[in-house]
Amino acid sequence: MIESLIYFSPYLIMLIAILILMFGEHEEDEHYRCFRFSRIMLLTSLVLAVIFYNKPPILGFSIGNRYTLIFECMLYSGSLILLYLSRKWFAAMHRPAYLFCGSLFITLLFGNLLVASIDLRLSSACAIMLMFNNYLMLRYSDVQKESNTRTRIYFALILGGTFLLLGATLYIWQMCGMTDYEKIRLYLEFEKDDTHTYITIIMLILPFLFLLGLAPLHFGQTETLSKTFLPVFTYFMLLPTIAVWGGFIHLNISVLPPIAAYLQTFYVSIALLSVGVGAIGACGGQNVYKIFSYFAVYGSGIILLTLRRFTPNALNSGFVYMFVYLLAILGICSCLFGLKKKGEYLFMLTEFEGAAQKRPYITAMMLVFMFSLLGMPPLSGFLGLFSALNYQALHHHFYQLIYLLIMMLVVGYAFLQIMRTLYFIEHKTAFDRADSGIYTAIFLNAILMLIIVLKPQFLAENIYQMLESMFQ
Amino acid sequence: MTELLLILLIIPLLGNMFVLFAKKNDTNAFYVAIFTIAANIAVVLRLLPPTVVNSAIPPENYTYHWLSNAGIDLVFGADTFSLLLLLSVYLSLLIGMIGLLASQRKSKALLLLTLYFMWNITGFLTARDMFSFYIFFAGMVLPLFMLVEMFGSVHKTSVLYVFFSLGLVGALLLLTATLIIYRFNHGNVELSEIALVSIPKYAAMVVWISICLAFLSRIPIWPFHHWFAVINTGTKNPLVYIVVNLIPLTGLYGFMRFWQLTVPESVVTFLPIITAFGVITMLFAALIGISFKDFLPKLFSYSAVYYLLFLLCTVLLDAQYEKNIAFSLFIFLIVNATLTVLDLWSENACAESRCDYRGILAYMPRLSKIFTFFVLVAVGLPISSMFWNNFVLISALFKINFVAGIGIMSAITLICMSVMYELFIMRNLKTIGSAVAVEDISERQSAFFMAIIVLLFLSFFDPLWFVLS
Amino acid sequence: MIAYTVLLLFIIGAFSSIKVGVKADKVLAYSAFASLFFVFIQFFQAMQIGVTHTFSFLWNASQGQDLTFEIISNPYNYMLVFPCFVITVLAALHNLLFRYEERRATYTAVLIFNLTSLILLLTSNNFVQLISALFVTDILAMFMLKNSDSCRRYCMLNMLADMVLFMVLAIINARVDSLEIHQILLYQKTALYPDFTSLAGLTAIFAKLGFFLFQIGIIGLQNVRFHRMQNVLFLSSPLAALILLIKFNALWRVSDYFTTYLDIISVITGIWAFWGSIYNNQFKAKIIYLTLMFWSLMVSLLRCYGFAWIPEFSHLMIAMYVLISALYLLYFYNNRCRTMTQLMRLKLTHKKRLVSTLGVIILAIVAAAQTLFVMYNNVNRAYILGFSCLFLITVSITLGQICFGGSKRNIGSQHNIRFKWSILLELTVLCIWLLLISSPNPYVIFGALSALVGGIIVFLQFGKISSLYTISKLQEYDFCGNFYLTIVRILRLSGRIFGLLIDHVFLERIVLGFAQNISVSGLRAFRRLHSSPLIGGTVVLFILGILIWFSYQSAGDNL
């Protein structure tokens, strides 16, 4: 019992943090204390999670291995950076931060559990919690109630997703008698050709796809995110994505291989649609958050296209793309944190006009990150793009390869618009001075990218070995 | 010697770093950039002699183990051809730097992007494997576009989009080819060994068409030439103009490296189309050059015609003409850069003195002499090695295809006469009207260009006279 | 020996081109001339002895074609170099004595360099050396002329000719795989498009000579100073073209139309030049036309002699140069009046100088005529005689108009008449002498007599011709200029039309516009879909349904 409690301690700490942050009594201006507390709890949780990485937090319901460690580390790092970047804004705008920090811990807790879960009930619960937490975040960010209709639609979609998940879980539980991943897999081996099973699995998958913002389920996310503020936008770009990908990959590797033949076509269709929708959607926008949200759809599409077989090679390729993509997105968000006007973060493209003249370093780095996202060499993004495209080439998916390249061109057009705004239009906005923390974050990100470019072995070889633990 | 290759690649990056942290509104960054280019020139001059002496022995390569498990080792090497091109590129950039006005010299972004471009083109010209070749080929898109947008004075947004898209499309096409080759070789492949990779017929077709289109997109061949023309004619910054003018070199070099290695029969069947397109574009560019009334657009047409000449030489002639192309290109790039700078200077002098651009050389004797020399070299008179090498190349083209040869010669004649005519107009005292006070170029600038003149003139006797072998 | 001469000339030229002060320049010019003269003496001595020697070194190697730089000294080359050398020495002497230039040493240097390049052209044995020397001669012509506006057409036309020659040589090299000039003989057997190659090359030669349809270049030279014009006419591209005509005679022969083409153009040029020298009011234009007549005569003579140079050609050239120089003196002593009308009206001063100048002119004519008749005797072609007569008549008309035409002021009629009769006497003596030295050939007698009659008519106030000067339309009409201007306009217009039609209309408006419209419409539809939850939701469900069904169906097939 004590042993289990110790192994569960990282989660326990997060649970305590959530309880304190969400239900404790706080004063409005306790921003720094709130952030300091969150940081301490997060770091403690991280240290413990790393120490007990190979121990299951909930015996029988979860596992612990190097695969889970990678995703946990990514989640923790993302959260830490987000806390680090957001704190000044909350202080400057006198906004209560405990709800934001609390939501962050909820995502961490359920995200980590989702990644480590080997039980469908736990996975479904975590996914549902993540969906509701996302809604919470959106509600929290929508202070002026500008996007009420959007938020309601999002809520409706969450409810739909919850029903689908619950329905699928209950059906499998009823049919299989167990919700253990291993057992479900065995069950699927026998029932793989059954239409009901196929529909059930689709029901199970759809909420995950919704959480990942893949087309055609991207509506909720892309349209709603354009009205949020930057910390929430960054949160959406990073944390749920990491957590859900971790859980989704786990689910596909452990449970779904028997019906992979059915799912593969579905995944490919969804992925191609997402790539197209993401690329086109990114083009027409005037809202920077919207543009990058659509880019996230595009990026997720590429990841899914690469992962579709869920073989070790696919996982490796997909993970490399995901990693560099997240790194670049984080870099872009960091840059956006550095471009403020009267304490407010900017989101309309017109507001960034001529930013390069006032903030040359930040805009230059933003450019680097954008081009990295695009996969242009010699930036780290190329490594990701290469992994993804190479996978298509290796498996003779030449038409898909060409489609991806065309869509990349379309995305390039979208980025060109941002670039033009940043660089080639006379500046109108008086930007606030960016604090050194932003520069530090950008610099560290750039260093990490440089390391990846110069020594990609750690990503392509060392992490690959760690990811392989999922298949053992 | 292989370490020198690494140094060649590192110096621009170091220069970039220094420029990045240099003071704002100061010329420190400018001098750093000049020093960086000069240092790279010195390294190239150190690398050249062994390649010239041991031309029969393949040069030593530097290998960087980038992704060993994926079989991707980046290989760098340099033979006389690529070193000569590197030298001409560096000299062109140096000329461009010298050509910057005092206010332009303080622009850190300009210098930064130029050095970054220089790093990319250095990598590109020394790349010996498919991956590094692609990496640096695509890497040039960003600095190029930024330079054009920020300093190019091109106002048409659609043109800029198309220009950027062209760069991107080229890069993506080469990426497609790279991936397919990688797929069939199960790893990276050195450029010299591409012929050994066994690729199914249709895949090979895709590979070669992608490669050809990727390189063609960088060469001012129809229909791509229009965007180059608009960008070039709108650019008034000498350094940017020179950088943009170096882009066709990358396409040309690509052809040089790939075409002569192995081209499947299926692609060779397209050769007449490329030839026809090349010749027609040459004539077209020459005619458009005649219709222009200023020197710079004519210069663009001139460079387009010559780039296409080199392209046709590359695709039609054997590898034995590689050196002739290199020698001719070497002179051509330097002359092009110099004429750009000199013309922009004279235009600037006109703007300052509020006088007509035509006839301006009559008031700038130093500039006039240098200008005249370079125009004479440009039109192919025997005062540089371009003359003799062009003779060999054109002669060889006649051997292959007489009609194409006639077309090529007509285009060259037309454009050369057009450039020459503009020289007369610029030298003609009558056209300027009343006397004006125009400041001539300084003695230092004059001395710099005199040194270039010596370099070119002596090349007439020995194209590699500066190589101390 | 010629190589040694070239080296010395190069050193003198380099030495003379040093930029110094005005006083030092004078010294430098004198020393340069002295050195030049010294080299000439040495050259002359070597020519007398007939020293043979070949200087060569490997210049460049490419594709198995070793390019050798050669200077071959042999009697034939000496003979070819001789007139160039003499004319250069004379030009340098003129430059020294008459102070044409502000910086005489520099101009002498240009002349010396020009001579060097001519020698390299003459002694060359391969295409590259030949065309290099040719190009250098053309570049030096630019330096000789200085006035960029006036020499524009000349230089452009020369360049066009050079490019055509460059092309022709490239074609030959492509065919015979050799750079040696004597390999043209091989080309004769395996020629590719022989008519094209031969006639294109020949046209280039005509362009350089300023022959019919290409005279625009050298006519434009009338706006530069007389001595520059004269030196270019005798030492630059026309001479270079003549040398090429000799050197490549084997090439011209590959076409059957060669002789016809050459004859037609030479004759037309001769007639055109005769007419030009008659009607043109501009003195310098007259001189140019005279020279043009002379070159067409030279070409015809060369053709008669099978393109082999004989000493008579040298004599003829030198005599012609002297004649033009003497005509210049007339012009010089008459306050450099530009037009014949002015020259005719002006009083004649410096009578002694005038008489001595006329003496020089007559001597030159005597020498030229003698040489011509001797040459005619050898080949016996009627049109050469006709040419010679026309030439003599033209000179006579010009001289007559300058000396006796119009209403001269301040000159007593008595004196004038005496002066006129003395000239006439000289002419008669010339004709008799010519008749005596020539063999009794009816054509010679006819020619000499016609020249005499022509001269008499002219000297007896053949005033009608000068009335041509008053026809302004005739004077202003520039047939050739208009012709070229039309060509250039057509080229420019076609460039502009192509640019507009293909680049702007087709590429920008049609292709790019279409792409833009498509993308804008697509984006609009995309936005509309996303802005309406109802439509969006329906579409989502529809797409999802299709995808799920499609995935099931397609995977089911595999099972």
Short mmCIF file of C-alpha atoms in Angstrom, two decimals, chain A residues 135-388:
data_model
loop_
_atom_site.label_atom_id
_atom_site.label_comp_id
_atom_site.label_asym_id
_atom_site.label_seq_id
_atom_site.Cartn_x
_atom_site.Cartn_y
_atom_site.Cartn_z
CA TYR A 135 -13.73 23.66 -21.91
CA LEU A 136 -12.90 25.09 -18.52
CA MET A 137 -9.85 26.78 -19.97
CA LEU A 138 -11.91 28.24 -22.79
CA ARG A 139 -14.56 29.51 -20.44
CA TYR A 140 -11.87 30.98 -18.26
CA SER A 141 -10.23 32.79 -21.13
CA ASP A 142 -13.50 34.10 -22.54
CA VAL A 143 -13.82 36.89 -20.02
CA GLN A 144 -15.76 39.25 -22.22
CA LYS A 145 -18.13 36.52 -23.35
CA GLU A 146 -17.38 37.38 -26.91
CA SER A 147 -17.43 33.87 -28.22
CA ASN A 148 -20.33 32.55 -26.27
CA THR A 149 -21.85 30.67 -29.18
CA ARG A 150 -18.53 29.10 -30.05
CA THR A 151 -17.96 27.98 -26.48
CA ARG A 152 -21.42 26.48 -26.40
CA ILE A 153 -20.76 24.58 -29.58
CA TYR A 154 -17.52 23.41 -28.10
CA PHE A 155 -19.40 22.25 -25.02
CA ALA A 156 -21.90 20.41 -27.17
CA LEU A 157 -19.07 18.69 -28.96
CA ILE A 158 -17.52 17.71 -25.64
CA LEU A 159 -20.80 16.26 -24.54
CA GLY A 160 -21.01 14.35 -27.78
CA GLY A 161 -17.47 13.11 -27.32
CA THR A 162 -18.22 12.06 -23.76
CA PHE A 163 -21.24 10.08 -24.84
CA LEU A 164 -19.28 8.41 -27.59
CA LEU A 165 -16.49 7.47 -25.23
CA LEU A 166 -18.82 6.25 -22.54
CA GLY A 167 -20.90 4.35 -25.03
CA ALA A 168 -17.88 2.69 -26.60
CA THR A 169 -16.35 1.84 -23.23
CA LEU A 170 -19.59 0.39 -21.91
CA TYR A 171 -20.17 -1.62 -25.06
CA ILE A 172 -16.70 -3.11 -24.95
CA TRP A 173 -16.98 -3.74 -21.24
CA GLN A 174 -20.23 -5.52 -21.82
CA MET A 175 -19.03 -7.52 -24.79
CA CYS A 176 -15.58 -8.31 -23.49
CA GLY A 177 -16.28 -8.43 -19.81
CA MET A 178 -13.01 -6.64 -19.12
CA THR A 179 -11.60 -3.23 -19.93
CA ASP A 180 -7.98 -4.24 -19.73
CA TYR A 181 -6.09 -3.34 -22.95
CA GLU A 182 -4.72 -6.83 -23.34
CA LYS A 183 -8.11 -8.40 -23.04
CA ILE A 184 -9.75 -5.99 -25.38
CA ARG A 185 -7.06 -6.73 -27.93
CA LEU A 186 -7.74 -10.42 -27.63
CA TYR A 187 -11.42 -9.75 -28.01
CA LEU A 188 -10.82 -7.69 -31.09
CA GLU A 189 -8.73 -10.46 -32.60
CA PHE A 190 -11.88 -12.53 -32.72
CA GLU A 191 -14.40 -9.84 -33.54
CA LYS A 192 -12.39 -7.76 -35.93
CA ASP A 193 -14.74 -8.21 -38.88
CA ASP A 194 -17.83 -7.31 -36.97
CA THR A 195 -19.45 -4.05 -38.05
CA HIS A 196 -20.51 -3.25 -34.50
CA THR A 197 -17.00 -3.61 -33.28
CA TYR A 198 -15.79 -1.33 -36.01
CA ILE A 199 -18.41 1.28 -35.14
CA THR A 200 -17.55 0.99 -31.45
CA ILE A 201 -13.88 1.51 -32.11
CA ILE A 202 -14.66 4.49 -34.30
CA MET A 203 -16.75 5.87 -31.45
CA LEU A 204 -13.81 5.35 -29.17
CA ILE A 205 -11.41 7.05 -31.48
CA LEU A 206 -13.45 10.07 -32.49
CA PRO A 207 -13.12 11.92 -29.15
CA PHE A 208 -9.39 11.48 -29.34
CA LEU A 209 -9.39 12.89 -32.84
CA PHE A 210 -11.50 15.75 -31.62
CA LEU A 211 -9.04 16.45 -28.83
CA LEU A 212 -6.23 16.42 -31.33
CA GLY A 213 -8.15 18.90 -33.45
CA LEU A 214 -8.10 16.74 -36.55
CA ALA A 215 -10.43 17.54 -39.43
CA PRO A 216 -13.36 17.39 -39.81
CA LEU A 217 -13.61 17.69 -36.03
CA HIS A 218 -11.41 20.74 -35.95
CA PHE A 219 -14.28 23.24 -35.89
CA GLY A 220 -14.51 23.56 -32.15
CA GLN A 221 -10.86 24.15 -31.59
CA THR A 222 -9.83 26.36 -34.49
CA GLU A 223 -12.75 28.70 -34.30
CA THR A 224 -12.83 28.95 -30.53
CA LEU A 225 -9.14 29.40 -29.98
CA SER A 226 -9.05 32.62 -31.98
CA LYS A 227 -10.77 34.42 -29.13
CA THR A 228 -8.65 33.20 -26.26
CA PHE A 229 -5.62 34.88 -24.75
CA LEU A 230 -2.07 33.81 -25.32
CA PRO A 231 -1.38 31.60 -22.25
CA VAL A 232 -4.53 29.61 -22.98
CA PHE A 233 -3.69 29.43 -26.66
CA THR A 234 -0.21 28.14 -25.81
CA TYR A 235 -1.74 25.65 -23.46
CA PHE A 236 -3.97 24.30 -26.20
CA MET A 237 -1.13 24.13 -28.65
CA LEU A 238 1.07 22.13 -26.31
CA LEU A 239 -0.30 20.24 -23.38
CA PRO A 240 -3.50 18.50 -24.51
CA THR A 241 -1.75 17.68 -27.77
CA ILE A 242 1.13 15.93 -26.05
CA ALA A 243 -1.11 14.11 -23.60
CA VAL A 244 -3.67 12.96 -26.13
CA TRP A 245 -1.03 11.85 -28.63
CA GLY A 246 0.65 9.87 -25.87
CA GLY A 247 -2.61 8.17 -24.93
CA PHE A 248 -3.79 7.70 -28.49
CA ILE A 249 -0.55 6.07 -29.60
CA HIS A 250 -0.64 3.83 -26.55
CA LEU A 251 -4.20 2.82 -27.33
CA ASN A 252 -3.42 2.07 -30.95
CA ILE A 253 -0.32 0.05 -30.20
CA SER A 254 -1.83 -1.92 -27.35
CA VAL A 255 -5.46 -2.38 -28.34
CA LEU A 256 -6.25 -1.69 -31.93
CA PRO A 257 -3.76 -3.67 -34.06
CA PRO A 258 -6.34 -6.36 -34.87
CA ILE A 259 -8.52 -3.89 -36.74
CA ALA A 260 -5.65 -1.82 -38.08
CA ALA A 261 -6.64 -2.70 -41.63
CA TYR A 262 -9.95 -0.87 -41.19
CA LEU A 263 -8.52 1.97 -39.23
CA GLN A 264 -5.61 2.64 -41.47
CA THR A 265 -7.81 3.86 -44.30
CA PHE A 266 -9.79 5.91 -41.85
CA TYR A 267 -6.67 7.44 -40.38
CA VAL A 268 -5.23 8.20 -43.79
CA SER A 269 -8.46 9.86 -44.88
CA ILE A 270 -8.66 11.89 -41.70
CA ALA A 271 -4.99 12.79 -41.93
CA LEU A 272 -5.15 13.90 -45.53
CA LEU A 273 -8.28 15.90 -44.86
CA SER A 274 -6.63 17.53 -41.86
CA VAL A 275 -3.54 18.39 -43.83
CA GLY A 276 -5.66 20.02 -46.51
CA VAL A 277 -8.03 21.80 -44.18
CA GLY A 278 -5.18 22.95 -41.95
CA ALA A 279 -3.16 24.29 -44.86
CA ILE A 280 -6.05 26.09 -46.53
CA GLY A 281 -7.46 27.35 -43.26
CA ALA A 282 -4.12 28.84 -42.30
CA CYS A 283 -4.10 30.90 -45.48
CA GLY A 284 -7.12 33.06 -45.16
CA GLY A 285 -6.88 34.09 -41.54
CA GLN A 286 -6.25 37.50 -40.09
CA ASN A 287 -6.07 36.16 -36.57
CA VAL A 288 -2.67 34.78 -35.66
CA TYR A 289 -4.09 32.29 -33.18
CA LYS A 290 -6.45 31.02 -35.81
CA ILE A 291 -3.65 30.66 -38.32
CA PHE A 292 -1.58 28.62 -35.93
CA SER A 293 -4.61 26.62 -34.81
CA TYR A 294 -5.13 25.61 -38.38
CA PHE A 295 -1.48 24.87 -38.66
CA ALA A 296 -1.91 22.59 -35.66
CA VAL A 297 -4.61 20.76 -37.63
CA TYR A 298 -2.15 20.46 -40.51
CA GLY A 299 0.62 19.26 -38.20
CA SER A 300 -1.60 16.72 -36.48
CA GLY A 301 -2.65 15.47 -39.89
CA ILE A 302 0.97 14.84 -40.84
CA ILE A 303 1.62 13.08 -37.54
CA LEU A 304 -1.40 10.83 -38.00
CA LEU A 305 -0.45 10.10 -41.60
CA THR A 306 2.96 9.04 -40.44
CA LEU A 307 1.74 7.08 -37.47
CA ARG A 308 -1.13 5.31 -39.22
CA ARG A 309 0.45 1.84 -39.05
CA PHE A 310 1.71 2.32 -35.50
CA THR A 311 4.79 0.26 -36.18
CA PRO A 312 8.09 1.10 -34.42
CA ASN A 313 9.32 2.92 -37.51
CA ALA A 314 6.11 4.84 -37.86
CA LEU A 315 6.24 5.76 -34.21
CA ASN A 316 9.78 6.94 -34.55
CA SER A 317 9.03 9.07 -37.59
CA GLY A 318 5.86 10.47 -36.13
CA PHE A 319 7.50 11.26 -32.84
CA VAL A 320 10.40 13.09 -34.44
CA TYR A 321 7.95 15.24 -36.39
CA MET A 322 5.84 15.81 -33.31
CA PHE A 323 8.82 16.81 -31.22
CA VAL A 324 10.24 19.37 -33.61
CA TYR A 325 6.76 20.63 -34.37
CA LEU A 326 6.03 21.19 -30.69
CA LEU A 327 9.39 22.83 -30.23
CA ALA A 328 8.72 25.25 -33.05
CA ILE A 329 5.18 25.96 -31.85
CA LEU A 330 6.57 26.64 -28.41
CA GLY A 331 9.12 28.96 -29.96
CA ILE A 332 6.43 30.85 -31.85
CA CYS A 333 4.31 31.17 -28.75
CA SER A 334 7.34 32.44 -26.84
CA CYS A 335 7.82 35.07 -29.50
CA LEU A 336 4.16 36.04 -29.32
CA PHE A 337 4.63 36.44 -25.56
CA GLY A 338 7.29 38.99 -26.36
CA LEU A 339 5.05 41.13 -28.57
CA LYS A 340 2.69 43.03 -26.32
CA LYS A 341 0.94 46.35 -26.49
CA LYS A 342 -0.05 48.03 -23.26
CA GLY A 343 0.28 44.73 -21.47
CA GLU A 344 -2.11 42.93 -23.84
CA TYR A 345 -1.02 40.19 -26.17
CA LEU A 346 -1.70 40.85 -29.79
CA PHE A 347 -3.54 38.43 -31.99
CA MET A 348 -4.72 40.26 -35.09
CA LEU A 349 -2.28 40.19 -37.95
CA THR A 350 -2.59 43.91 -38.53
CA GLU A 351 -1.37 44.54 -35.01
CA PHE A 352 1.96 42.96 -35.83
CA GLU A 353 2.70 45.25 -38.72
CA GLY A 354 6.32 46.26 -38.83
CA ALA A 355 7.14 44.40 -35.62
CA ALA A 356 10.58 43.65 -37.03
CA GLN A 357 11.55 47.29 -36.84
CA LYS A 358 10.81 47.48 -33.13
CA ARG A 359 11.56 43.95 -31.99
CA PRO A 360 14.08 42.65 -34.50
CA TYR A 361 15.41 39.76 -32.47
CA ILE A 362 12.04 38.38 -31.47
CA THR A 363 10.63 38.63 -34.97
CA ALA A 364 13.76 37.10 -36.43
CA MET A 365 13.41 34.15 -34.12
CA MET A 366 9.74 33.91 -34.92
CA LEU A 367 10.69 33.69 -38.53
CA VAL A 368 13.15 30.94 -37.76
CA PHE A 369 10.52 29.00 -35.86
CA MET A 370 7.98 29.45 -38.61
CA PHE A 371 10.37 28.21 -41.22
CA SER A 372 11.23 25.35 -38.95
CA LEU A 373 7.52 24.52 -38.78
CA LEU A 374 7.46 24.59 -42.53
CA GLY A 375 10.30 22.08 -42.55
CA MET A 376 12.81 24.22 -44.33
CA PRO A 377 16.40 23.14 -43.96
CA PRO A 378 18.74 23.61 -42.27
CA LEU A 379 16.34 24.22 -39.37
CA SER A 380 15.28 21.45 -37.04
CA GLY A 381 11.85 21.28 -38.62
CA PHE A 382 13.45 19.72 -41.63
CA LEU A 383 14.34 16.71 -39.57
CA GLY A 384 10.69 16.26 -38.63
CA LEU A 385 9.47 16.82 -42.14
CA PHE A 386 12.06 14.45 -43.47
CA SER A 387 10.97 11.79 -41.00
CA ALA A 388 7.35 12.19 -42.00
#
